Structures are given as C-alpha cells and as structure tokens.
mmCIF file of C-alpha atoms in Angstrom:
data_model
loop_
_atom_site.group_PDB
_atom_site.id
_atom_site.type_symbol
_atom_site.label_atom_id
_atom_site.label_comp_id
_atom_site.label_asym_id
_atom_site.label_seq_id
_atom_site.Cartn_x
_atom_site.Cartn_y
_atom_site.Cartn_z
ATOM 1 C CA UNK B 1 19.510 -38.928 5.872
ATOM 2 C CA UNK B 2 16.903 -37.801 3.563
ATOM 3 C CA UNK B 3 14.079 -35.202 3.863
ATOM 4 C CA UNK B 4 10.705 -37.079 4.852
ATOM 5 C CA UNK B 5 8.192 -36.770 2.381
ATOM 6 C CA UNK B 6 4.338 -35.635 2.272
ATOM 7 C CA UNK B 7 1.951 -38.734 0.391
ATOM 8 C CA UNK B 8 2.025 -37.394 -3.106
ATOM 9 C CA UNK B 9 5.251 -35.519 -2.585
ATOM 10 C CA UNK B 10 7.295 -33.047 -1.125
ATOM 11 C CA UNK B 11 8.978 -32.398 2.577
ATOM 12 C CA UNK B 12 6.635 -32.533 5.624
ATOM 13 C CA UNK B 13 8.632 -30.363 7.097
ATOM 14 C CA UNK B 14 8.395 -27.482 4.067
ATOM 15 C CA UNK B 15 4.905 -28.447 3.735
ATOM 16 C CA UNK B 16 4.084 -27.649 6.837
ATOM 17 C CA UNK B 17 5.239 -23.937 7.107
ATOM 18 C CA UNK B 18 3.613 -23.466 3.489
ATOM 19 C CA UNK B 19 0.468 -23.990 5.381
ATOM 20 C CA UNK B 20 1.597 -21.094 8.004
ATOM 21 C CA UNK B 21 2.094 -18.962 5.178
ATOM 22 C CA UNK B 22 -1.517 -19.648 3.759
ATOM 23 C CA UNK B 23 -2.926 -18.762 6.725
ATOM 24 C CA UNK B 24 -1.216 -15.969 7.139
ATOM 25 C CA UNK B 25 -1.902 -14.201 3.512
ATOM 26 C CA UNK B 26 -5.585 -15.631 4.270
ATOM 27 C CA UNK B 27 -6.196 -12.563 6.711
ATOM 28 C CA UNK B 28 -4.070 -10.273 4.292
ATOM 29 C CA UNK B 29 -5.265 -7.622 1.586
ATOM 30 C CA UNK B 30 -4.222 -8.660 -1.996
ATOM 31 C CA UNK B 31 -2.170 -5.895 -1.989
ATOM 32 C CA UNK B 32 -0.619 -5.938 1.371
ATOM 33 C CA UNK B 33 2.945 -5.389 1.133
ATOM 34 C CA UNK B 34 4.277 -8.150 2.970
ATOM 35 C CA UNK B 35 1.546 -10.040 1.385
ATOM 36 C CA UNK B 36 3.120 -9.333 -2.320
ATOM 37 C CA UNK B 37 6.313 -10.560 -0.999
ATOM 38 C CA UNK B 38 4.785 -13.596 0.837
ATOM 39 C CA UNK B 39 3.173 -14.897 -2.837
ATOM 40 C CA UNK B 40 6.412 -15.433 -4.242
ATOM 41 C CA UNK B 41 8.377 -16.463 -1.418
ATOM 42 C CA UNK B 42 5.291 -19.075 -1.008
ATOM 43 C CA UNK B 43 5.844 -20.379 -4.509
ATOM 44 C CA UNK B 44 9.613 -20.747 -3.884
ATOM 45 C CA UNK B 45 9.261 -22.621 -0.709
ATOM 46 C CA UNK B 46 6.540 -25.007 -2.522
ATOM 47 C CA UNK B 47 9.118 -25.570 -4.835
ATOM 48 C CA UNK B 48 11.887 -26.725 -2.701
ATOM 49 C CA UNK B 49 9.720 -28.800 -0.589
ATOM 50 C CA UNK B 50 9.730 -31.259 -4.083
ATOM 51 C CA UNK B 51 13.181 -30.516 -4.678
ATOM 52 C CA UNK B 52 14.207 -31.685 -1.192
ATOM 53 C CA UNK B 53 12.722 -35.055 -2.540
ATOM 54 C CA UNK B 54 13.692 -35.778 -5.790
ATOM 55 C CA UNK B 55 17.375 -36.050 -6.144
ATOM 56 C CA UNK B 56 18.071 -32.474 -6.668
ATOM 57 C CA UNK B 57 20.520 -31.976 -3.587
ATOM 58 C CA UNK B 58 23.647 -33.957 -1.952
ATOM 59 C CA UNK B 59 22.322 -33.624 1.602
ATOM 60 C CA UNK B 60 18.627 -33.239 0.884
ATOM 61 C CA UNK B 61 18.212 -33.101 4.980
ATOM 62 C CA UNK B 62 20.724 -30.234 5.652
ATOM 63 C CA UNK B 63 18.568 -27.915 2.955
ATOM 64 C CA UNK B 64 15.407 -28.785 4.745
ATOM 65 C CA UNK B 65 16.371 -27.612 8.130
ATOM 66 C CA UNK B 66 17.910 -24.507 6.460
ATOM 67 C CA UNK B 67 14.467 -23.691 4.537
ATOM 68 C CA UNK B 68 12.658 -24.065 7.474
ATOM 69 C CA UNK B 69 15.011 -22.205 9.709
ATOM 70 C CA UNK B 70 15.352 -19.633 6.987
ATOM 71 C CA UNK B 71 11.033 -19.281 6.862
ATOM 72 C CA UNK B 72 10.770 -19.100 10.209
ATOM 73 C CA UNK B 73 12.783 -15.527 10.341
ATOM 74 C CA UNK B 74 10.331 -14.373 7.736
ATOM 75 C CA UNK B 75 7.450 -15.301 9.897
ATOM 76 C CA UNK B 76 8.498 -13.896 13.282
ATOM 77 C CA UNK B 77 8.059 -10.701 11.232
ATOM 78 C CA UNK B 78 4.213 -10.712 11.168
ATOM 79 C CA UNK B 79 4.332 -12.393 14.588
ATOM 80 C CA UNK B 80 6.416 -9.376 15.910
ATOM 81 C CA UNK B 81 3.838 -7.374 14.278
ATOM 82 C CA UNK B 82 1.283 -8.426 15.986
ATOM 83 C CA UNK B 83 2.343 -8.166 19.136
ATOM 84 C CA UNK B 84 3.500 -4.745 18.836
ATOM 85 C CA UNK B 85 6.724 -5.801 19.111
ATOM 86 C CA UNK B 86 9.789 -4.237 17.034
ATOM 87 C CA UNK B 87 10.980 -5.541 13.792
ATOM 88 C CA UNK B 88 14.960 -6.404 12.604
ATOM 89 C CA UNK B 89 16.031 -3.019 10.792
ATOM 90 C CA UNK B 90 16.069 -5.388 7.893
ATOM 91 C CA UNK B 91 12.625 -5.312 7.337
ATOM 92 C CA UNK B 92 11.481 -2.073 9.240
ATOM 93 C CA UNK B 93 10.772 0.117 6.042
ATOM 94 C CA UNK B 94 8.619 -2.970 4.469
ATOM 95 C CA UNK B 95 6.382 -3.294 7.625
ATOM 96 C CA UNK B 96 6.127 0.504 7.371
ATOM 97 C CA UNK B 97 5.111 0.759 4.065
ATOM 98 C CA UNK B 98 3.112 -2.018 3.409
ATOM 99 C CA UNK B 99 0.289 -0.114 3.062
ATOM 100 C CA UNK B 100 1.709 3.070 1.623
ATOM 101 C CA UNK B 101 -0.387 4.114 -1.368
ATOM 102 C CA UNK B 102 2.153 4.973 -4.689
ATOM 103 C CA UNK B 103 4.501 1.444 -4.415
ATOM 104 C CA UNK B 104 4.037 -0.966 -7.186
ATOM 105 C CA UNK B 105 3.600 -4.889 -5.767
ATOM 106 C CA UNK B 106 7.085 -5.619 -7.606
ATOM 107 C CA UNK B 107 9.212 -2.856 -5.388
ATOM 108 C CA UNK B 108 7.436 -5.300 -2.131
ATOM 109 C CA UNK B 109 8.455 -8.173 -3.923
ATOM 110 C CA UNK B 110 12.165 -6.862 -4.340
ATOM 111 C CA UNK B 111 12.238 -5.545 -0.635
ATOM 112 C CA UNK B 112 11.070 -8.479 0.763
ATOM 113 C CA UNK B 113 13.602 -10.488 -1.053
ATOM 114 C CA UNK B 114 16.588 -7.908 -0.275
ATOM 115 C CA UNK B 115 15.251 -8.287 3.927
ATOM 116 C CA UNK B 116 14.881 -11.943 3.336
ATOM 117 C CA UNK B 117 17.966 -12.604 1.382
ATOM 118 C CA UNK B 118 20.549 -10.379 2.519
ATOM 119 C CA UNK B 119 19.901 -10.815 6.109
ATOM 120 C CA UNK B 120 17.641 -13.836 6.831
ATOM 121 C CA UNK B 121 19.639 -16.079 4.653
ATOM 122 C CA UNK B 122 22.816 -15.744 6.418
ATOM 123 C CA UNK B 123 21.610 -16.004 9.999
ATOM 124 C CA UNK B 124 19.623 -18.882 8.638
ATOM 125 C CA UNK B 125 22.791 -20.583 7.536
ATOM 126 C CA UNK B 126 25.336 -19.828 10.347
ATOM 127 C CA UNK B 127 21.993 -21.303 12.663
ATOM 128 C CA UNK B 128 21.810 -24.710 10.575
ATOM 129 C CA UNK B 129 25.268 -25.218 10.930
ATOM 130 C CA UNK B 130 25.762 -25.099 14.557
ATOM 131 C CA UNK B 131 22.175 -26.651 15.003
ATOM 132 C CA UNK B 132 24.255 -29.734 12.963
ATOM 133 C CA UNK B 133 27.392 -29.447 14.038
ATOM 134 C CA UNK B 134 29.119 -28.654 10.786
ATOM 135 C CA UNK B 135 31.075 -25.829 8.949
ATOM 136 C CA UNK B 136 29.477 -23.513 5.807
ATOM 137 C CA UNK B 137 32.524 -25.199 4.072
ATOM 138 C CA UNK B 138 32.170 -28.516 5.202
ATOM 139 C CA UNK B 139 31.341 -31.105 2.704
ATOM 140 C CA UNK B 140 28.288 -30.724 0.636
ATOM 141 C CA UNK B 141 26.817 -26.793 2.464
ATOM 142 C CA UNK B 142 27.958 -24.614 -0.031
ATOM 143 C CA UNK B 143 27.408 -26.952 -3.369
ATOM 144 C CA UNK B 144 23.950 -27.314 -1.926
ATOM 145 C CA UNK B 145 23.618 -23.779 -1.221
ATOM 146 C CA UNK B 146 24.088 -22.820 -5.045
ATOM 147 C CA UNK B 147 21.610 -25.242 -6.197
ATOM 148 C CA UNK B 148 19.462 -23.313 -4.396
ATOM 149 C CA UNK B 149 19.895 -20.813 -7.171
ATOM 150 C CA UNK B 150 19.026 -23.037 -9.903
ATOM 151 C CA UNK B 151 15.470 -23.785 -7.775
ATOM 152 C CA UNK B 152 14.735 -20.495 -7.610
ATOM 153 C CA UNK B 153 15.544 -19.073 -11.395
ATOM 154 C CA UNK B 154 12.559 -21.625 -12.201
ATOM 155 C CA UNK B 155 10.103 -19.593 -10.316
ATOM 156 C CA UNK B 156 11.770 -15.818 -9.660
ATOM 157 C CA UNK B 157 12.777 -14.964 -13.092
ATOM 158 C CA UNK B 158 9.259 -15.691 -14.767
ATOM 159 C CA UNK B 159 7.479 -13.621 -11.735
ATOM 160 C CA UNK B 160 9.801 -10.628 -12.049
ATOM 161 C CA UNK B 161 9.211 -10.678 -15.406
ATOM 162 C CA UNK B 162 5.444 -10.623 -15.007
ATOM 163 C CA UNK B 163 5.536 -8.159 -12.501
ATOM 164 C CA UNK B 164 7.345 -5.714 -15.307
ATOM 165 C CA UNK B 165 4.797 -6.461 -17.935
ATOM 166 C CA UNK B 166 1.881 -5.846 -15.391
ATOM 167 C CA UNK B 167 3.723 -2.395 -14.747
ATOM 168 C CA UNK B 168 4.725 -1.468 -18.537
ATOM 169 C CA UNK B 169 1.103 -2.009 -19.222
ATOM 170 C CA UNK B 170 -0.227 0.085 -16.688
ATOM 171 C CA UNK B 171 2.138 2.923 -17.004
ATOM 172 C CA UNK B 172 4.143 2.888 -20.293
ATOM 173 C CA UNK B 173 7.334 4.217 -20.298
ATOM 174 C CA UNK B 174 6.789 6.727 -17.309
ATOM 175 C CA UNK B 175 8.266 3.648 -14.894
ATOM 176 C CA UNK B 176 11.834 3.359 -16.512
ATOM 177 C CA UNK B 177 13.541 4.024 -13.471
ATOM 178 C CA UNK B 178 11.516 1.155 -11.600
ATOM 179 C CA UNK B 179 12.598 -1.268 -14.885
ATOM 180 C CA UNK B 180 15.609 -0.239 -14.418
ATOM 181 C CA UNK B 181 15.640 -1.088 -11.015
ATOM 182 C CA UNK B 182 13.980 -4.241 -11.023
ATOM 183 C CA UNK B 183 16.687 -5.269 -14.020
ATOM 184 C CA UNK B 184 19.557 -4.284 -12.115
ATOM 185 C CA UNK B 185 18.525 -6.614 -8.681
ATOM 186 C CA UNK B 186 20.176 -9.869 -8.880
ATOM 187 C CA UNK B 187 18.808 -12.652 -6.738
ATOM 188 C CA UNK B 188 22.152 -14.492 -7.625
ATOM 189 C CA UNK B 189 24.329 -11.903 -6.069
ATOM 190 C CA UNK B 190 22.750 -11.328 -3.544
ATOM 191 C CA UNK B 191 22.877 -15.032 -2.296
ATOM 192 C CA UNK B 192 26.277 -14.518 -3.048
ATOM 193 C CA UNK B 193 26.735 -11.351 -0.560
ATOM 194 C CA UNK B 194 24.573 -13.874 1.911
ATOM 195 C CA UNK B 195 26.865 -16.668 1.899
ATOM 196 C CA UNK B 196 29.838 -14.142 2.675
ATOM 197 C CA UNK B 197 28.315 -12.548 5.537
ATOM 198 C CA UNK B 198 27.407 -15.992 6.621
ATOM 199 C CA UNK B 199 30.927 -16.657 6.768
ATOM 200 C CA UNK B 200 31.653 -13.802 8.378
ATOM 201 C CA UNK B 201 29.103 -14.514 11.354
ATOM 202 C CA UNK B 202 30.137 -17.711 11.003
ATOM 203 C CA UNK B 203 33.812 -16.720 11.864
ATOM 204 C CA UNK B 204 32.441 -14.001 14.848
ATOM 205 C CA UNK B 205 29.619 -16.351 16.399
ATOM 206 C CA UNK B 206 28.928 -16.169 19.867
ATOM 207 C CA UNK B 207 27.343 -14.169 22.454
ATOM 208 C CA UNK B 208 29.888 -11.319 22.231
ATOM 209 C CA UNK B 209 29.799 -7.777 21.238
ATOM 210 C CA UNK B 210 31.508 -7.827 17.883
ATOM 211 C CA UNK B 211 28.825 -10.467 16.767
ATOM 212 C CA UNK B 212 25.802 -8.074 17.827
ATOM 213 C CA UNK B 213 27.892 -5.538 16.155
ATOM 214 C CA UNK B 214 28.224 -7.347 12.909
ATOM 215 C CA UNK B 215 24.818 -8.343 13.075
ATOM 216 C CA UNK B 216 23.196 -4.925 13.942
ATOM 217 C CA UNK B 217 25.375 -3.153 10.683
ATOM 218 C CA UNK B 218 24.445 -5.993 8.228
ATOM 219 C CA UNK B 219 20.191 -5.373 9.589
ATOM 220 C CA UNK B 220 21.007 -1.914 9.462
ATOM 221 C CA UNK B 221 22.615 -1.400 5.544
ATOM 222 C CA UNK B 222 19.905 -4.248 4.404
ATOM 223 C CA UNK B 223 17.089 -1.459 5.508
ATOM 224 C CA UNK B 224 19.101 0.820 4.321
ATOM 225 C CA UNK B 225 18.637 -0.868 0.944
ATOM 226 C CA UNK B 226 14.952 -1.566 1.519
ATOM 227 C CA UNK B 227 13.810 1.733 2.262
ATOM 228 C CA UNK B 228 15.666 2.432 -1.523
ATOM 229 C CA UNK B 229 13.904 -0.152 -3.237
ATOM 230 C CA UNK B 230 10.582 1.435 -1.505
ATOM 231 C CA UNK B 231 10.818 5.349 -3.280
ATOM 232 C CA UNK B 232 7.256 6.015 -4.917
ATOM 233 C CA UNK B 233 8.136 6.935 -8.527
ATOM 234 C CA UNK B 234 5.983 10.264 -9.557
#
C-alpha cells in the first residue's frame, strides 16, 4: 500500500508533522539551538514527504510510518521541555546549550543530527517494525532504509557546506578545528551505526532489563558525543 498523498503532492501524513515543526520554530529565536537543528531536519522531512510519492521507495508506506515515528521522538523533546520534564541523555547537552553564547549554528546542526540519528533512528526503526509486524531484514526495510541516504545527500551536503562558508567568512582560518570537525561527521555512517543498534534492540526487545540497559548506554555515549560536538572554539 502506498503513502496517501497531499493535493499538489507529497504524504499527508509527513505533511502534517512539517506543520508541527513550523509551529514550533514559529515561537523560536533564529538562533535557538534546537531551532538550527529543526531548519534542516524540516527541509529533510519536506523532502521525503515527495519522495514517499513518487516512485523513489519499494514500500513507500513502511518509510512513511518510520518518518513519522522517527519525528515524533524529535518532538517529544520540546514537549518534554516544556513541561519541565527530563530529556533522553541523547539530547541533554543540546537542550542545555541551546542558548549558550560561543556555538556556531552548524555545531547545533551536527548535534541535533548525532541525537537524532544515532539514537532516534534506531528506536524509530525497531518501533515500525513491530508496529507492522515485520523484521529490519525482512523484504524491502533495509533497501529502503539506504535510499534514505540518497534523499538526504540532496539536501544535507549543500547545507553543511553553507554552514562552513558562513563560518570561513566570519572567522577565517581561526575555526579549523570546527572544519575539521564538521568534515569528519558522516551522516552516512552514522545511519550505518543506527541500523546496527537497531538490530541490536531489535534482537533484545522487550520489557526486560538488558533492553533498558542497551538503551540507556546507546542515550548515554550519543550525549556523550553531543556534548563533544558542542565545545566553544576560542
């Protein structure tokens, strides 16, 4: 079964949480952490609400539910937030230092994508599978999965690369370490590190305590990573 389309194009479904997200950067300063990070997850999940549509993907339905399921753990982080209640480890040192004065908007991007990615991703999965009653490895889940990848490289290359000019220009060559940072963050791998702990929660899922467990370490090293990606650079 296909994804249901919006008059003019694009998944109802997708569409509809693009409209949460505009709503939520509405009440948002410009240069609001989490805000930073929401502008180009936005822009990706635009995108694969047409891609969902037009051919792109064997089982057009499964990657709808997953980018929905998957958007909907990004949002219960600014609903947490708001009602004072804690965040996943994942994306603790992002929600504490969206404001912090010193960060450039492309170290948000990358930490929201690292939170997102490496965490989010793989719950997001290992939920859309039992939600459907498949396996990761079942049919069409992973093949989809990597065209994913392709989606993305249309829009996250050309914004990471625009986020390095804006910083070259402001700062010359005192931000190598940040280029050098930004270069060396692969969106690619780290869907690739998702879809192996997906398996792996996959294999442990279950109300039990080695699937907490697994689940607590993986939030735990992904802020561990974040609050990395978030050092001020002198």
């Amino acid at each position: 079964m296909g994804a249901v389309v919006v008059p003019g194009g694009g998944s109802v479904a997708i569409g509809r949480v693009v409209a949460e997200m505009d709503a939520l950067r509405a009440g948002w300063a410009r240069d609001d952490g989490l805000g930073v990070f929401l502008d180009v997850y936005r822009r990706v999940t635009a995108l694969v609400a047409l891609r969902v549509v037009d051919g792109t993907f064997r089982d057009p339905s499964f990657v709808e539910d997953l980018d929905v399921r998957f958007a909907r753990l990004f949002l219960d982080v600014p609903a947490d937030v708001a009602a004072q209640r804690p965040v996943s480890r994942a994306w603790a040192p992002l929600v504490e230092r969206r404001a912090l004065r010193g960060i450039e908007p492309v170290q948000f991007a990358l930490a929201g994508m690292n939170a997102h990615i490496n965490l989010d991703l793989a719950l997001a999965v290992v939920a859309t599978c039992r939600a459907r009653g498949c396996d990761p490895d079942d049919g069409d889940v992973h093949a989809d999965f990597e065209r994913v990848n392709r989606v993305l490289a249309e829009v996250v290359r050309p914004i990471r690369q625009s986020f390095l000019d804006a910083c070259v220009v402001q700062h010359a060559g005192a931000l190598s370490p940040l280029a050098d940072l930004v270069t060396n963050f692969s969106i690619d791998k780290a869907r690739d590190a998702a879809w192996v702990s997906a398996q792996v929660l996959w294999e442990v899922r279950g109300p039990t305590a080695l699937a907490a467990a697994v689940r607590d370490t993986l939030a735990r090293t992904v802020g561990l990573v974040g609050r990395q990606l978030l050092t001020r650079f002198p």
